[in-house]
Every structure is written in C-alpha cells, then in structure tokens.
mmCIF file of C-alpha atoms in Angstrom:
data_model
loop_
_atom_site.group_PDB
_atom_site.id
_atom_site.type_symbol
_atom_site.label_atom_id
_atom_site.label_comp_id
_atom_site.label_asym_id
_atom_site.label_seq_id
_atom_site.Cartn_x
_atom_site.Cartn_y
_atom_site.Cartn_z
ATOM 1 C CA MET A 576 -8.869 -62.736 -8.606
ATOM 2 C CA LYS A 577 -10.146 -61.911 -11.912
ATOM 3 C CA PRO A 578 -13.148 -63.763 -12.209
ATOM 4 C CA PHE A 579 -14.257 -62.829 -9.038
ATOM 5 C CA LEU A 580 -13.981 -59.201 -9.968
ATOM 6 C CA SER A 581 -15.800 -59.875 -13.074
ATOM 7 C CA ILE A 582 -18.397 -61.081 -10.444
ATOM 8 C CA LEU A 583 -18.404 -57.604 -8.023
ATOM 9 C CA LEU A 584 -18.831 -55.568 -11.568
ATOM 10 C CA LEU A 585 -21.894 -57.441 -12.518
ATOM 11 C CA VAL A 586 -23.481 -57.061 -9.279
ATOM 12 C CA PHE A 587 -22.322 -53.389 -9.154
ATOM 13 C CA ALA A 588 -24.257 -52.495 -12.571
ATOM 14 C CA PHE A 589 -27.268 -54.378 -11.105
ATOM 15 C CA THR A 590 -27.251 -52.290 -7.844
ATOM 16 C CA ALA A 591 -26.269 -49.055 -9.150
ATOM 17 C CA ASN A 592 -29.406 -49.365 -11.417
ATOM 18 C CA ALA A 593 -32.310 -50.222 -9.346
ATOM 19 C CA ASN A 594 -34.717 -48.573 -7.475
ATOM 20 C CA ASP A 595 -38.123 -49.423 -5.609
ATOM 21 C CA SER A 596 -40.138 -49.544 -8.775
ATOM 22 C CA ILE A 597 -37.615 -50.611 -11.728
ATOM 23 C CA LEU A 598 -34.373 -52.703 -11.206
ATOM 24 C CA VAL A 599 -32.599 -52.390 -14.529
ATOM 25 C CA LYS A 600 -29.390 -54.504 -15.263
ATOM 26 C CA PHE A 601 -26.642 -54.068 -17.880
ATOM 27 C CA SER A 602 -23.970 -56.649 -18.765
ATOM 28 C CA LYS A 603 -21.349 -53.232 -19.077
ATOM 29 C CA LEU A 604 -21.761 -49.464 -19.536
ATOM 30 C CA SER A 605 -19.465 -48.783 -22.456
ATOM 31 C CA PHE A 606 -20.228 -50.384 -25.703
ATOM 32 C CA ALA A 607 -17.924 -50.889 -28.872
ATOM 33 C CA ALA A 608 -19.069 -50.158 -32.549
ATOM 34 C CA LYS A 609 -20.326 -53.695 -33.266
ATOM 35 C CA ASP A 610 -21.980 -54.500 -29.764
ATOM 36 C CA SER A 611 -24.884 -55.091 -28.838
ATOM 37 C CA ILE A 612 -26.964 -53.567 -25.804
ATOM 38 C CA GLU A 613 -28.160 -55.968 -23.494
ATOM 39 C CA PHE A 614 -30.366 -55.488 -20.649
ATOM 40 C CA SER A 615 -32.838 -56.855 -18.616
ATOM 41 C CA CYS A 616 -35.685 -55.011 -16.261
ATOM 42 C CA ARG A 617 -37.532 -56.326 -13.295
ATOM 43 C CA ILE A 618 -40.405 -55.071 -11.866
ATOM 44 C CA PRO A 619 -40.768 -56.324 -8.289
ATOM 45 C CA ASP A 620 -44.091 -57.084 -6.586
ATOM 46 C CA HIS A 621 -45.347 -57.185 -10.197
ATOM 47 C CA ALA A 622 -48.441 -59.053 -9.366
ATOM 48 C CA ALA A 623 -49.338 -56.960 -5.943
ATOM 49 C CA LYS A 624 -49.017 -53.906 -8.107
ATOM 50 C CA GLY A 625 -51.407 -54.961 -10.760
ATOM 51 C CA LEU A 626 -48.555 -54.653 -13.012
ATOM 52 C CA SER A 627 -48.179 -58.821 -14.393
ATOM 53 C CA ALA A 628 -49.129 -57.017 -17.940
ATOM 54 C CA ALA A 629 -47.316 -53.716 -18.775
ATOM 55 C CA THR A 630 -45.220 -51.499 -21.337
ATOM 56 C CA MET A 631 -41.841 -50.632 -20.653
ATOM 57 C CA ASN A 632 -40.535 -47.399 -22.938
ATOM 58 C CA VAL A 633 -36.977 -47.518 -23.620
ATOM 59 C CA TRP A 634 -35.893 -43.975 -24.824
ATOM 60 C CA ILE A 635 -32.332 -43.318 -25.662
ATOM 61 C CA GLN A 636 -31.289 -39.605 -25.785
ATOM 62 C CA ASP A 637 -27.914 -38.074 -26.983
ATOM 63 C CA ILE A 638 -27.255 -36.208 -24.213
ATOM 64 C CA GLU A 639 -25.176 -33.631 -26.578
ATOM 65 C CA LYS A 640 -27.520 -33.044 -29.230
ATOM 66 C CA GLY A 641 -30.551 -34.027 -27.349
ATOM 67 C CA GLN A 642 -31.931 -36.570 -30.259
ATOM 68 C CA VAL A 643 -34.153 -39.533 -29.255
ATOM 69 C CA TRP A 644 -34.940 -42.767 -30.035
ATOM 70 C CA LYS A 645 -37.994 -44.308 -28.784
ATOM 71 C CA PHE A 646 -38.352 -47.915 -28.293
ATOM 72 C CA ARG A 647 -41.469 -50.251 -26.317
ATOM 73 C CA TYR A 648 -41.662 -53.559 -25.067
ATOM 74 C CA PRO A 649 -44.219 -55.612 -23.258
ATOM 75 C CA ILE A 650 -43.269 -56.597 -19.709
ATOM 76 C CA LEU A 651 -44.934 -59.808 -18.674
ATOM 77 C CA ASN A 652 -44.657 -61.237 -15.287
ATOM 78 C CA GLY A 653 -42.235 -58.674 -14.209
ATOM 79 C CA VAL A 654 -39.810 -59.669 -16.616
ATOM 80 C CA LEU A 655 -38.051 -58.208 -19.398
ATOM 81 C CA ASP A 656 -34.876 -59.121 -21.537
ATOM 82 C CA ALA A 657 -34.128 -57.468 -24.740
ATOM 83 C CA ALA A 658 -31.054 -56.459 -26.823
ATOM 84 C CA LEU A 659 -30.338 -53.631 -29.407
ATOM 85 C CA ALA A 660 -27.571 -54.022 -31.771
ATOM 86 C CA ILE A 661 -26.052 -50.828 -32.587
ATOM 87 C CA GLY A 662 -26.175 -49.277 -35.704
ATOM 88 C CA ASP A 663 -23.455 -47.901 -38.070
ATOM 89 C CA SER A 664 -25.126 -44.817 -38.288
ATOM 90 C CA ILE A 665 -25.142 -44.289 -34.235
ATOM 91 C CA PRO A 666 -22.576 -41.857 -33.433
ATOM 92 C CA PRO A 667 -20.109 -41.885 -30.675
ATOM 93 C CA GLY A 668 -21.161 -40.124 -26.887
ATOM 94 C CA LYS A 669 -22.821 -40.705 -24.163
ATOM 95 C CA TYR A 670 -26.327 -41.458 -24.156
ATOM 96 C CA ALA A 671 -29.238 -41.759 -21.614
ATOM 97 C CA MET A 672 -31.195 -44.976 -21.529
ATOM 98 C CA ASN A 673 -34.538 -43.870 -20.217
ATOM 99 C CA PHE A 674 -36.761 -46.959 -18.905
ATOM 100 C CA VAL A 675 -40.087 -45.598 -18.418
ATOM 101 C CA LEU A 676 -42.931 -47.813 -16.904
ATOM 102 C CA GLN A 677 -46.384 -47.674 -18.648
ATOM 103 C CA LYS A 678 -49.532 -49.551 -17.082
ATOM 104 C CA GLY A 679 -51.218 -52.075 -19.471
ATOM 105 C CA LEU A 680 -50.376 -53.693 -23.016
ATOM 106 C CA PHE A 681 -51.440 -52.395 -26.381
ATOM 107 C CA ARG A 682 -54.988 -51.938 -26.844
ATOM 108 C CA VAL A 683 -57.476 -50.103 -28.993
ATOM 109 C CA GLN A 684 -60.694 -48.032 -27.571
ATOM 110 C CA GLY A 685 -63.073 -47.275 -30.464
ATOM 111 C CA MET A 686 -66.612 -45.636 -30.834
ATOM 112 C CA VAL A 687 -68.474 -46.419 -34.212
ATOM 113 C CA LYS A 688 -70.079 -42.408 -35.023
ATOM 114 C CA ASN A 689 -72.586 -43.262 -37.675
ATOM 115 C CA ASN A 690 -74.113 -46.264 -37.068
ATOM 116 C CA HIS A 691 -75.929 -47.736 -34.201
ATOM 117 C CA SER A 692 -77.891 -50.389 -35.877
ATOM 118 C CA HIS A 693 -74.935 -52.725 -35.707
ATOM 119 C CA SER A 694 -74.156 -54.666 -32.734
ATOM 120 C CA SER A 695 -70.653 -56.392 -33.309
ATOM 121 C CA LEU A 696 -67.914 -55.418 -35.568
ATOM 122 C CA ASN A 697 -65.318 -58.013 -37.560
ATOM 123 C CA TYR A 698 -61.571 -56.982 -37.700
ATOM 124 C CA MET A 699 -58.361 -57.906 -39.512
ATOM 125 C CA ALA A 700 -55.172 -57.231 -37.720
ATOM 126 C CA GLN A 701 -52.479 -57.978 -40.215
ATOM 127 C CA MET A 702 -49.255 -57.943 -39.046
ATOM 128 C CA LYS A 703 -45.643 -57.318 -40.750
ATOM 129 C CA GLY A 704 -44.999 -60.717 -42.545
ATOM 130 C CA ASP A 705 -47.583 -63.193 -42.881
ATOM 131 C CA LYS A 706 -49.086 -63.145 -39.191
ATOM 132 C CA LYS A 707 -52.613 -62.208 -39.390
ATOM 133 C CA LEU A 708 -55.814 -62.017 -36.854
ATOM 134 C CA VAL A 709 -59.265 -62.530 -37.811
ATOM 135 C CA ASN A 710 -61.655 -61.791 -34.844
ATOM 136 C CA SER A 711 -65.162 -60.092 -34.215
ATOM 137 C CA ILE A 712 -66.009 -57.759 -30.927
ATOM 138 C CA GLU A 713 -69.269 -56.963 -29.333
ATOM 139 C CA LEU A 714 -70.083 -53.120 -29.480
ATOM 140 C CA SER A 715 -72.023 -51.411 -26.624
ATOM 141 C CA SER A 716 -75.196 -49.780 -27.069
ATOM 142 C CA SER A 717 -73.403 -46.533 -27.929
ATOM 143 C CA GLY A 718 -71.356 -48.103 -30.650
ATOM 144 C CA ALA A 719 -68.159 -48.506 -28.386
ATOM 145 C CA PHE A 720 -65.849 -51.001 -28.276
ATOM 146 C CA LEU A 721 -62.541 -52.272 -26.988
ATOM 147 C CA LEU A 722 -59.519 -54.282 -28.012
ATOM 148 C CA LYS A 723 -57.099 -55.272 -25.698
ATOM 149 C CA ASN A 724 -53.552 -57.067 -24.951
ATOM 150 C CA ILE A 725 -52.991 -57.763 -28.595
ATOM 151 C CA LEU A 726 -49.001 -57.892 -28.926
ATOM 152 C CA PHE A 727 -47.167 -57.626 -32.194
ATOM 153 C CA GLU A 728 -44.235 -55.884 -33.474
ATOM 154 C CA ASP A 729 -43.633 -53.057 -35.696
ATOM 155 C CA GLN A 730 -46.563 -52.294 -36.752
ATOM 156 C CA ALA A 731 -49.694 -53.678 -38.192
ATOM 157 C CA LEU A 732 -52.891 -52.482 -40.310
ATOM 158 C CA PHE A 733 -56.281 -52.937 -38.894
ATOM 159 C CA ILE A 734 -59.662 -53.165 -41.334
ATOM 160 C CA PHE A 735 -63.008 -52.904 -39.463
ATOM 161 C CA THR A 736 -66.110 -54.417 -41.138
ATOM 162 C CA PRO A 737 -69.766 -55.035 -39.555
ATOM 163 C CA GLY A 738 -70.727 -58.084 -37.839
ATOM 164 C CA LYS A 739 -73.353 -58.785 -40.427
ATOM 165 C CA LYS A 740 -72.121 -58.746 -44.350
ATOM 166 C CA VAL A 741 -73.411 -55.390 -46.230
ATOM 167 C CA LYS A 742 -72.481 -54.651 -49.935
ATOM 168 C CA LYS A 743 -70.985 -51.545 -48.733
ATOM 169 C CA ASN A 744 -68.822 -50.541 -46.002
ATOM 170 C CA ASP A 745 -69.592 -47.166 -44.504
ATOM 171 C CA LEU A 746 -68.728 -47.258 -41.077
ATOM 172 C CA PHE A 747 -67.033 -43.761 -39.439
ATOM 173 C CA ILE A 748 -64.987 -45.190 -36.601
ATOM 174 C CA ASP A 749 -62.742 -43.172 -33.984
ATOM 175 C CA VAL A 750 -60.131 -44.806 -32.172
ATOM 176 C CA VAL A 751 -57.733 -44.450 -29.467
ATOM 177 C CA THR A 752 -54.764 -45.931 -28.533
ATOM 178 C CA PRO A 753 -53.642 -45.230 -24.765
ATOM 179 C CA LEU A 754 -49.577 -46.362 -25.494
ATOM 180 C CA ASP A 755 -49.450 -43.766 -28.113
ATOM 181 C CA SER A 756 -51.632 -41.143 -26.208
ATOM 182 C CA ALA A 757 -50.315 -38.873 -23.387
ATOM 183 C CA PHE A 758 -49.957 -40.846 -19.749
ATOM 184 C CA THR A 759 -48.579 -40.389 -16.583
ATOM 185 C CA PRO A 760 -45.283 -42.997 -16.016
ATOM 186 C CA LEU A 761 -45.447 -45.412 -13.048
ATOM 187 C CA ALA A 762 -41.641 -44.897 -12.733
ATOM 188 C CA ILE A 763 -39.192 -44.012 -14.485
ATOM 189 C CA HIS A 764 -35.308 -44.799 -14.390
ATOM 190 C CA THR A 765 -32.279 -43.566 -16.443
ATOM 191 C CA GLN A 766 -28.535 -45.030 -17.178
ATOM 192 C CA ILE A 767 -25.842 -43.084 -18.761
ATOM 193 C CA ILE A 768 -24.265 -45.269 -21.356
ATOM 194 C CA ASP A 769 -20.793 -45.100 -23.881
ATOM 195 C CA ILE A 770 -21.289 -45.652 -27.298
ATOM 196 C CA LYS A 771 -18.437 -46.181 -29.372
ATOM 197 C CA PRO A 772 -15.877 -44.526 -27.187
ATOM 198 C CA GLU A 773 -12.887 -45.989 -29.505
ATOM 199 C CA LEU A 774 -13.811 -43.913 -32.231
ATOM 200 C CA ARG A 775 -13.243 -40.741 -30.134
ATOM 201 C CA ASN A 776 -9.587 -40.459 -30.811
ATOM 202 C CA GLY A 777 -8.623 -39.674 -27.162
ATOM 203 C CA GLU A 778 -10.966 -36.498 -27.300
ATOM 204 C CA SER A 779 -11.850 -35.056 -23.384
ATOM 205 C CA GLU A 780 -15.151 -35.887 -22.609
ATOM 206 C CA THR A 781 -17.795 -33.236 -21.427
ATOM 207 C CA SER A 782 -19.296 -34.416 -18.209
ATOM 208 C CA GLN A 783 -22.375 -32.097 -18.288
ATOM 209 C CA PRO A 784 -25.127 -32.808 -16.443
ATOM 210 C CA TYR A 785 -28.320 -35.177 -17.721
ATOM 211 C CA THR A 786 -31.685 -34.661 -16.607
ATOM 212 C CA PHE A 787 -34.769 -36.682 -17.956
ATOM 213 C CA ASN A 788 -37.406 -34.244 -19.268
ATOM 214 C CA PHE A 789 -40.344 -36.538 -19.686
ATOM 215 C CA ASP A 790 -43.001 -34.239 -20.279
ATOM 216 C CA LYS A 791 -41.052 -32.334 -23.111
ATOM 217 C CA THR A 792 -39.983 -35.780 -24.580
ATOM 218 C CA LEU A 793 -43.864 -37.036 -24.432
ATOM 219 C CA GLN A 794 -45.121 -33.876 -26.463
ATOM 220 C CA ASN A 795 -42.782 -34.300 -29.110
ATOM 221 C CA SER A 796 -43.647 -37.728 -29.680
ATOM 222 C CA ILE A 797 -47.598 -37.134 -30.153
ATOM 223 C CA LEU A 798 -47.443 -34.250 -32.502
ATOM 224 C CA PRO A 799 -50.033 -35.106 -35.322
ATOM 225 C CA GLU A 800 -48.631 -35.987 -38.448
ATOM 226 C CA VAL A 801 -47.988 -33.674 -40.850
ATOM 227 C CA VAL A 802 -48.029 -34.345 -44.869
ATOM 228 C CA VAL A 803 -46.276 -32.005 -47.367
ATOM 229 C CA VAL A 804 -48.076 -31.876 -50.885
ATOM 230 C CA TYR A 805 -46.034 -31.107 -54.145
ATOM 231 C CA LYS A 806 -47.430 -28.534 -56.347
ATOM 232 C CA GLY A 807 -47.301 -29.495 -59.740
ATOM 233 C CA LYS A 808 -47.076 -32.968 -59.739
ATOM 234 C CA LYS A 809 -49.959 -35.417 -60.503
ATOM 235 C CA LYS A 810 -51.957 -36.562 -57.200
ATOM 236 C CA VAL A 811 -51.066 -40.340 -57.574
ATOM 237 C CA THR A 812 -47.296 -39.229 -57.751
ATOM 238 C CA GLN A 813 -47.666 -37.066 -54.555
ATOM 239 C CA TYR A 814 -49.149 -40.113 -53.588
ATOM 240 C CA ASP A 815 -46.121 -42.455 -54.592
ATOM 241 C CA ASP A 816 -43.748 -39.770 -52.897
ATOM 242 C CA LEU A 817 -45.109 -40.145 -49.590
ATOM 243 C CA TYR A 818 -46.378 -43.433 -48.717
ATOM 244 C CA SER A 819 -43.949 -45.992 -51.090
ATOM 245 C CA THR A 820 -41.122 -47.231 -49.489
ATOM 246 C CA GLY A 821 -38.209 -49.878 -50.351
ATOM 247 C CA LEU A 822 -38.753 -52.098 -53.029
ATOM 248 C CA PHE A 823 -42.035 -50.943 -53.563
ATOM 249 C CA LYS A 824 -40.454 -47.956 -55.047
ATOM 250 C CA ASP A 825 -39.705 -49.984 -58.223
ATOM 251 C CA ASP A 826 -40.043 -47.893 -61.516
ATOM 252 C CA ASN A 827 -40.704 -51.351 -63.386
ATOM 253 C CA ALA A 828 -44.067 -51.822 -61.738
ATOM 254 C CA ARG A 829 -47.287 -50.627 -63.458
ATOM 255 C CA VAL A 830 -49.299 -47.960 -62.111
ATOM 256 C CA PHE A 831 -52.821 -47.427 -61.874
ATOM 257 C CA ASP A 832 -54.455 -44.551 -60.600
ATOM 258 C CA GLY A 833 -57.569 -44.265 -58.516
ATOM 259 C CA MET A 834 -57.731 -40.629 -57.472
ATOM 260 C CA GLU A 835 -57.958 -38.573 -60.768
ATOM 261 C CA ASP A 836 -58.876 -41.969 -63.061
ATOM 262 C CA SER A 837 -61.904 -43.129 -61.829
ATOM 263 C CA GLU A 838 -62.456 -46.336 -63.902
ATOM 264 C CA ILE A 839 -61.216 -48.403 -60.852
ATOM 265 C CA MET A 840 -63.995 -47.528 -58.645
ATOM 266 C CA THR A 841 -66.495 -48.741 -61.276
ATOM 267 C CA TYR A 842 -65.535 -52.107 -60.739
ATOM 268 C CA MET A 843 -67.195 -54.135 -57.935
ATOM 269 C CA ASP A 844 -63.947 -55.235 -56.868
ATOM 270 C CA ILE A 845 -60.319 -54.719 -57.260
ATOM 271 C CA PRO A 846 -59.512 -58.422 -58.792
ATOM 272 C CA SER A 847 -62.397 -58.102 -61.530
ATOM 273 C CA PHE A 848 -60.591 -54.453 -62.343
ATOM 274 C CA LEU A 849 -57.416 -56.068 -62.969
ATOM 275 C CA ILE A 850 -58.340 -59.172 -64.755
ATOM 276 C CA THR A 851 -59.369 -56.621 -67.623
ATOM 277 C CA LYS A 852 -55.752 -54.747 -67.379
ATOM 278 C CA ILE A 853 -53.565 -57.420 -67.005
ATOM 279 C CA PRO A 854 -53.172 -60.008 -69.633
ATOM 280 C CA GLY A 855 -53.239 -63.651 -68.357
ATOM 281 C CA LEU A 856 -54.147 -63.018 -65.067
ATOM 282 C CA SER A 857 -57.453 -64.646 -63.638
ATOM 283 C CA VAL A 858 -59.545 -65.190 -60.480
ATOM 284 C CA SER A 859 -60.703 -67.929 -58.521
ATOM 285 C CA SER A 860 -64.066 -69.173 -58.206
ATOM 286 C CA ASP A 861 -64.909 -67.206 -54.947
ATOM 287 C CA GLY A 862 -62.843 -64.507 -56.433
ATOM 288 C CA ASN A 863 -60.464 -64.064 -53.662
ATOM 289 C CA LEU A 864 -57.054 -65.678 -54.983
ATOM 290 C CA MET A 865 -55.576 -64.067 -58.048
ATOM 291 C CA ILE A 866 -53.514 -66.183 -60.580
ATOM 292 C CA TRP A 867 -50.686 -65.214 -62.956
ATOM 293 C CA ARG A 868 -49.033 -67.843 -65.035
ATOM 294 C CA ASN A 869 -50.627 -70.632 -63.156
ATOM 295 C CA GLU A 870 -49.048 -69.056 -59.729
ATOM 296 C CA PRO A 871 -50.934 -67.401 -57.285
ATOM 297 C CA VAL A 872 -49.928 -63.764 -56.853
ATOM 298 C CA MET A 873 -48.666 -61.742 -53.636
ATOM 299 C CA VAL A 874 -51.398 -59.350 -52.517
ATOM 300 C CA TYR A 875 -50.308 -55.994 -50.150
ATOM 301 C CA ILE A 876 -52.551 -53.367 -48.638
ATOM 302 C CA ASP A 877 -51.120 -50.567 -48.266
ATOM 303 C CA GLU A 878 -47.545 -52.630 -47.855
ATOM 304 C CA PHE A 879 -48.600 -55.187 -45.667
ATOM 305 C CA ARG A 880 -48.849 -58.739 -46.959
ATOM 306 C CA MET A 881 -51.787 -60.749 -47.410
ATOM 307 C CA GLU A 882 -52.422 -64.627 -47.191
ATOM 308 C CA GLN A 883 -52.941 -66.115 -50.237
ATOM 309 C CA GLY A 884 -56.780 -66.900 -50.737
ATOM 310 C CA ASP A 885 -57.583 -63.793 -48.155
ATOM 311 C CA PRO A 886 -60.440 -61.382 -49.394
ATOM 312 C CA ILE A 887 -59.123 -57.928 -50.358
ATOM 313 C CA TYR A 888 -61.087 -55.902 -47.560
ATOM 314 C CA VAL A 889 -60.529 -52.627 -49.596
ATOM 315 C CA THR A 890 -63.348 -51.557 -51.522
ATOM 316 C CA PRO A 891 -62.509 -49.814 -54.794
ATOM 317 C CA SER A 892 -63.609 -46.529 -54.083
ATOM 318 C CA GLU A 893 -61.065 -46.696 -51.359
ATOM 319 C CA VAL A 894 -58.066 -47.100 -53.924
ATOM 320 C CA ALA A 895 -55.028 -44.669 -54.378
ATOM 321 C CA MET A 896 -53.150 -46.615 -56.733
ATOM 322 C CA ILE A 897 -52.326 -50.140 -57.443
ATOM 323 C CA LYS A 898 -49.173 -51.267 -58.482
ATOM 324 C CA VAL A 899 -48.568 -54.413 -60.254
ATOM 325 C CA TYR A 900 -45.203 -56.324 -60.779
ATOM 326 C CA ASN A 901 -44.722 -58.992 -63.633
ATOM 327 C CA PRO A 902 -43.489 -62.558 -62.230
ATOM 328 C CA PRO A 903 -41.424 -63.655 -60.775
ATOM 329 C CA ALA A 904 -41.447 -60.691 -58.384
ATOM 330 C CA ALA A 905 -39.382 -59.816 -55.094
ATOM 331 C CA VAL A 906 -41.321 -57.503 -52.920
ATOM 332 C CA ASN A 907 -41.267 -56.811 -49.617
ATOM 333 C CA GLY A 908 -39.185 -59.766 -48.331
ATOM 334 C CA GLY A 909 -41.620 -61.775 -50.188
ATOM 335 C CA PHE A 910 -41.471 -63.807 -53.403
ATOM 336 C CA SER A 911 -43.774 -65.242 -56.005
ATOM 337 C CA PHE A 912 -43.337 -66.867 -59.417
ATOM 338 C CA GLY A 913 -46.974 -65.157 -59.671
ATOM 339 C CA GLY A 914 -46.208 -61.413 -59.197
ATOM 340 C CA ALA A 915 -47.576 -59.164 -56.914
ATOM 341 C CA VAL A 916 -50.163 -56.479 -56.487
ATOM 342 C CA ALA A 917 -49.552 -53.746 -54.083
ATOM 343 C CA ILE A 918 -53.198 -51.802 -53.539
ATOM 344 C CA TYR A 919 -52.675 -48.463 -51.510
ATOM 345 C CA THR A 920 -55.664 -46.419 -49.764
ATOM 346 C CA LYS A 921 -56.508 -43.018 -49.642
ATOM 347 C CA ARG A 922 -55.488 -41.497 -46.828
ATOM 348 C CA GLY A 923 -53.928 -38.298 -45.312
ATOM 349 C CA SER A 924 -54.911 -35.516 -47.635
ATOM 350 C CA PHE A 925 -55.718 -37.742 -50.342
ATOM 351 C CA GLU A 926 -58.665 -39.073 -48.117
ATOM 352 C CA THR A 927 -61.780 -37.961 -50.229
ATOM 353 C CA ASN A 928 -64.312 -39.311 -48.144
ATOM 354 C CA ALA A 929 -64.483 -38.039 -44.717
ATOM 355 C CA THR A 930 -67.675 -40.161 -43.763
ATOM 356 C CA ARG A 931 -66.045 -43.428 -43.949
ATOM 357 C CA LYS A 932 -62.901 -44.284 -41.436
ATOM 358 C CA PHE A 933 -62.635 -47.833 -41.239
ATOM 359 C CA LYS A 934 -58.827 -48.479 -41.421
ATOM 360 C CA PHE A 935 -56.005 -47.604 -39.442
ATOM 361 C CA VAL A 936 -52.193 -48.329 -39.162
ATOM 362 C CA PHE A 937 -51.121 -49.135 -35.494
ATOM 363 C CA LYS A 938 -47.688 -48.916 -33.853
ATOM 364 C CA GLY A 939 -47.117 -52.224 -31.978
ATOM 365 C CA TYR A 940 -43.917 -53.654 -30.286
ATOM 366 C CA THR A 941 -40.005 -53.361 -30.709
ATOM 367 C CA GLY A 942 -38.744 -56.909 -30.839
ATOM 368 C CA PHE A 943 -36.610 -58.479 -28.456
ATOM 369 C CA ASP A 944 -33.370 -58.429 -30.523
ATOM 370 C CA SER A 945 -33.768 -55.439 -32.722
ATOM 371 C CA VAL A 946 -31.176 -52.373 -34.235
ATOM 372 C CA TRP A 947 -30.587 -49.067 -32.859
ATOM 373 C CA ARG A 948 -30.653 -47.328 -35.930
#
C-alpha cells in the first residue's frame, strides 16, 4: 500500500496546485535544510493563447516577515521544470511561492535620441562567463529599434555602437526592458510551502492567512536605484566601494583613476595607456590583445569577462578606473598566467557626460538549477 499512497500524494499535490491558466506541481511541500525545491509549471493550450514563449516570475515571500525573493524563468512551449537549492541563510518558516505569468521573453526597446543619420547599430552582449553575442539591428526612420527573444542567465552587459565605423561613439540611447517594467499578469498562482520545520524545535505554528499583493510587490521591485556617495573619500575610492565585488576587491591590484586624473583620456585607447604604465605589457599588431609575460591578459569590462582578442568597446573618456592584477591572476572564476585588467566605466552619479549613453547592464533569467539565498 505504501507505493500507492505515495502516488496518490503526488497526484494530490498536482491537482491542488492547478488552475485554468497555470498548472504547478511540487514533489513535496515541506523541505528540510539541505533540500532543493523542485517544481514544474505547465500552461494548458499555450499555443492557442499565444504563450509559446513567456516568462514565469517566481516571487517567494516570507509570510511572517514579508521579505520577498524574486526569480524569473523562460517558459517555452508551455513547459518549465526548475529547482532552487535552499541556502543556509534562509530561516525556517512558512513561505508563499507566487507564480506570476508574464507574456513574452526578454527584449529591449530602444531609441537613438541624438543622431538620426544612422540607419543601423552594432551591439555586443557580454554574458557572465565567456558567452557573447555580437550582431546588428536596423533603425527605423525615427531611430527606434527592438531586440527580442534573447535568453541569458543572471545579467549581461550590452554596448551599442553606430553601424558605420566612427572615431567617437557619441550615441545617446534610451532603452526600456518590458520584463523589468510595470505589467499586468496573465495569471497568478500561490502555493504555501514549509522550510526547515526540523529547526523549529516543536514551536507552535501560526496559521495566519496569506494574500499575495501583486501591485505592492511590483512597485517595490521597480524603484529607481539609489546611489550613496561618501564624503571625504576620493571619487575612485567611492566608486570602488560601490561597484567592485568579490575577488575584484583585491587590495593588491594596481588602480588607475579615470575621474580625478585626466591622463587616461589623453590616450587613443586603453591598451596604449596601459603599456606605458605596466613594464613588460605589450599589445598585438591589431591592438586588441594585450600580452604580459608571453601570455594573454584577461580583460573585464564592468566585471564581465571579455573573450581574448575582442576589441575593447570602451573609450578612454568613459573610464572610471582600471584595476591591474599581476600574473598569474585568478579573478571572478577565471585564471590567467598573463594577469588581468578590469576596466570600470563611469555610471550613476559618477557619469560626467550626459550626452552619451550607449552601454547598459540588463537582468536576465534565473538558472534552472540555482540557489535561493
């Protein structure tokens, strides 16, 4: 009888989580400290509904404290299977997993504001790790363009340049990503789960009712970024405190200031500047590959690793700071016998030229096997 009972429980979990628009299935609803939350989502009649390509937002809320964690996944041909490993920092308690269905996949709607002589743009999308997309896009007569159905995990750096080769990139582009803007959900489904009940030591559980407030949660998710600047520090130190993360905070890196020191912007390009400052550093004949101790140098732009030999799309006037790591260097999951160079661009309150805007960091999708922290 036990195997039959298990089948009945699994079917019950599926049917109890079903509605007309989203079917959600869990293998179980109570999870121990080292578990992963495995779930499946299905959209019935997805093709007839025009939902062969859609986005599933999964917003997890602590019922008692109200804290929200947000994840999003592409749901293709009506199918999504994913797992979230429970991180050590997640406290025990009751949580609501809210499944919010949104039409379409990641896309960028843009407008070139300052120069209508261009008929096309080139763009490079550098994803985390070594994945990269290089392509071109046509502009309408008004300067508008659309990039659609681009799938990537975590986040990506997008850099736009004019379709025709120019000496100076003076583009000013406005962009909107509909996935990160206000939207009306096509369907919402909520499932209550229990996390780490074994750690509550027999404490009595409260059975307070839960109602998901979509509008309030959405408003909290699209507030503009607030940048705090600390007085009394040099600008490059303030910038470093705000934007350097992980191993990029290595105190042994040599830092070159591109904000209060104007030397970098007097050079034609960044490699030309660096070979005057770093003994033993050289540049390949095409000017794209830097070499140190006979080994290629790893290059990062805003902490995104570039492929060896890729052009550096950032002009010297756009540099906030440059960090140089002596060989051998291990930075952000990469290792190089030729050292590493991390180029940071001016952004936020450190942006000095409001007439140029052609680089953006966009949020992508959650990996199908990720960690809830």
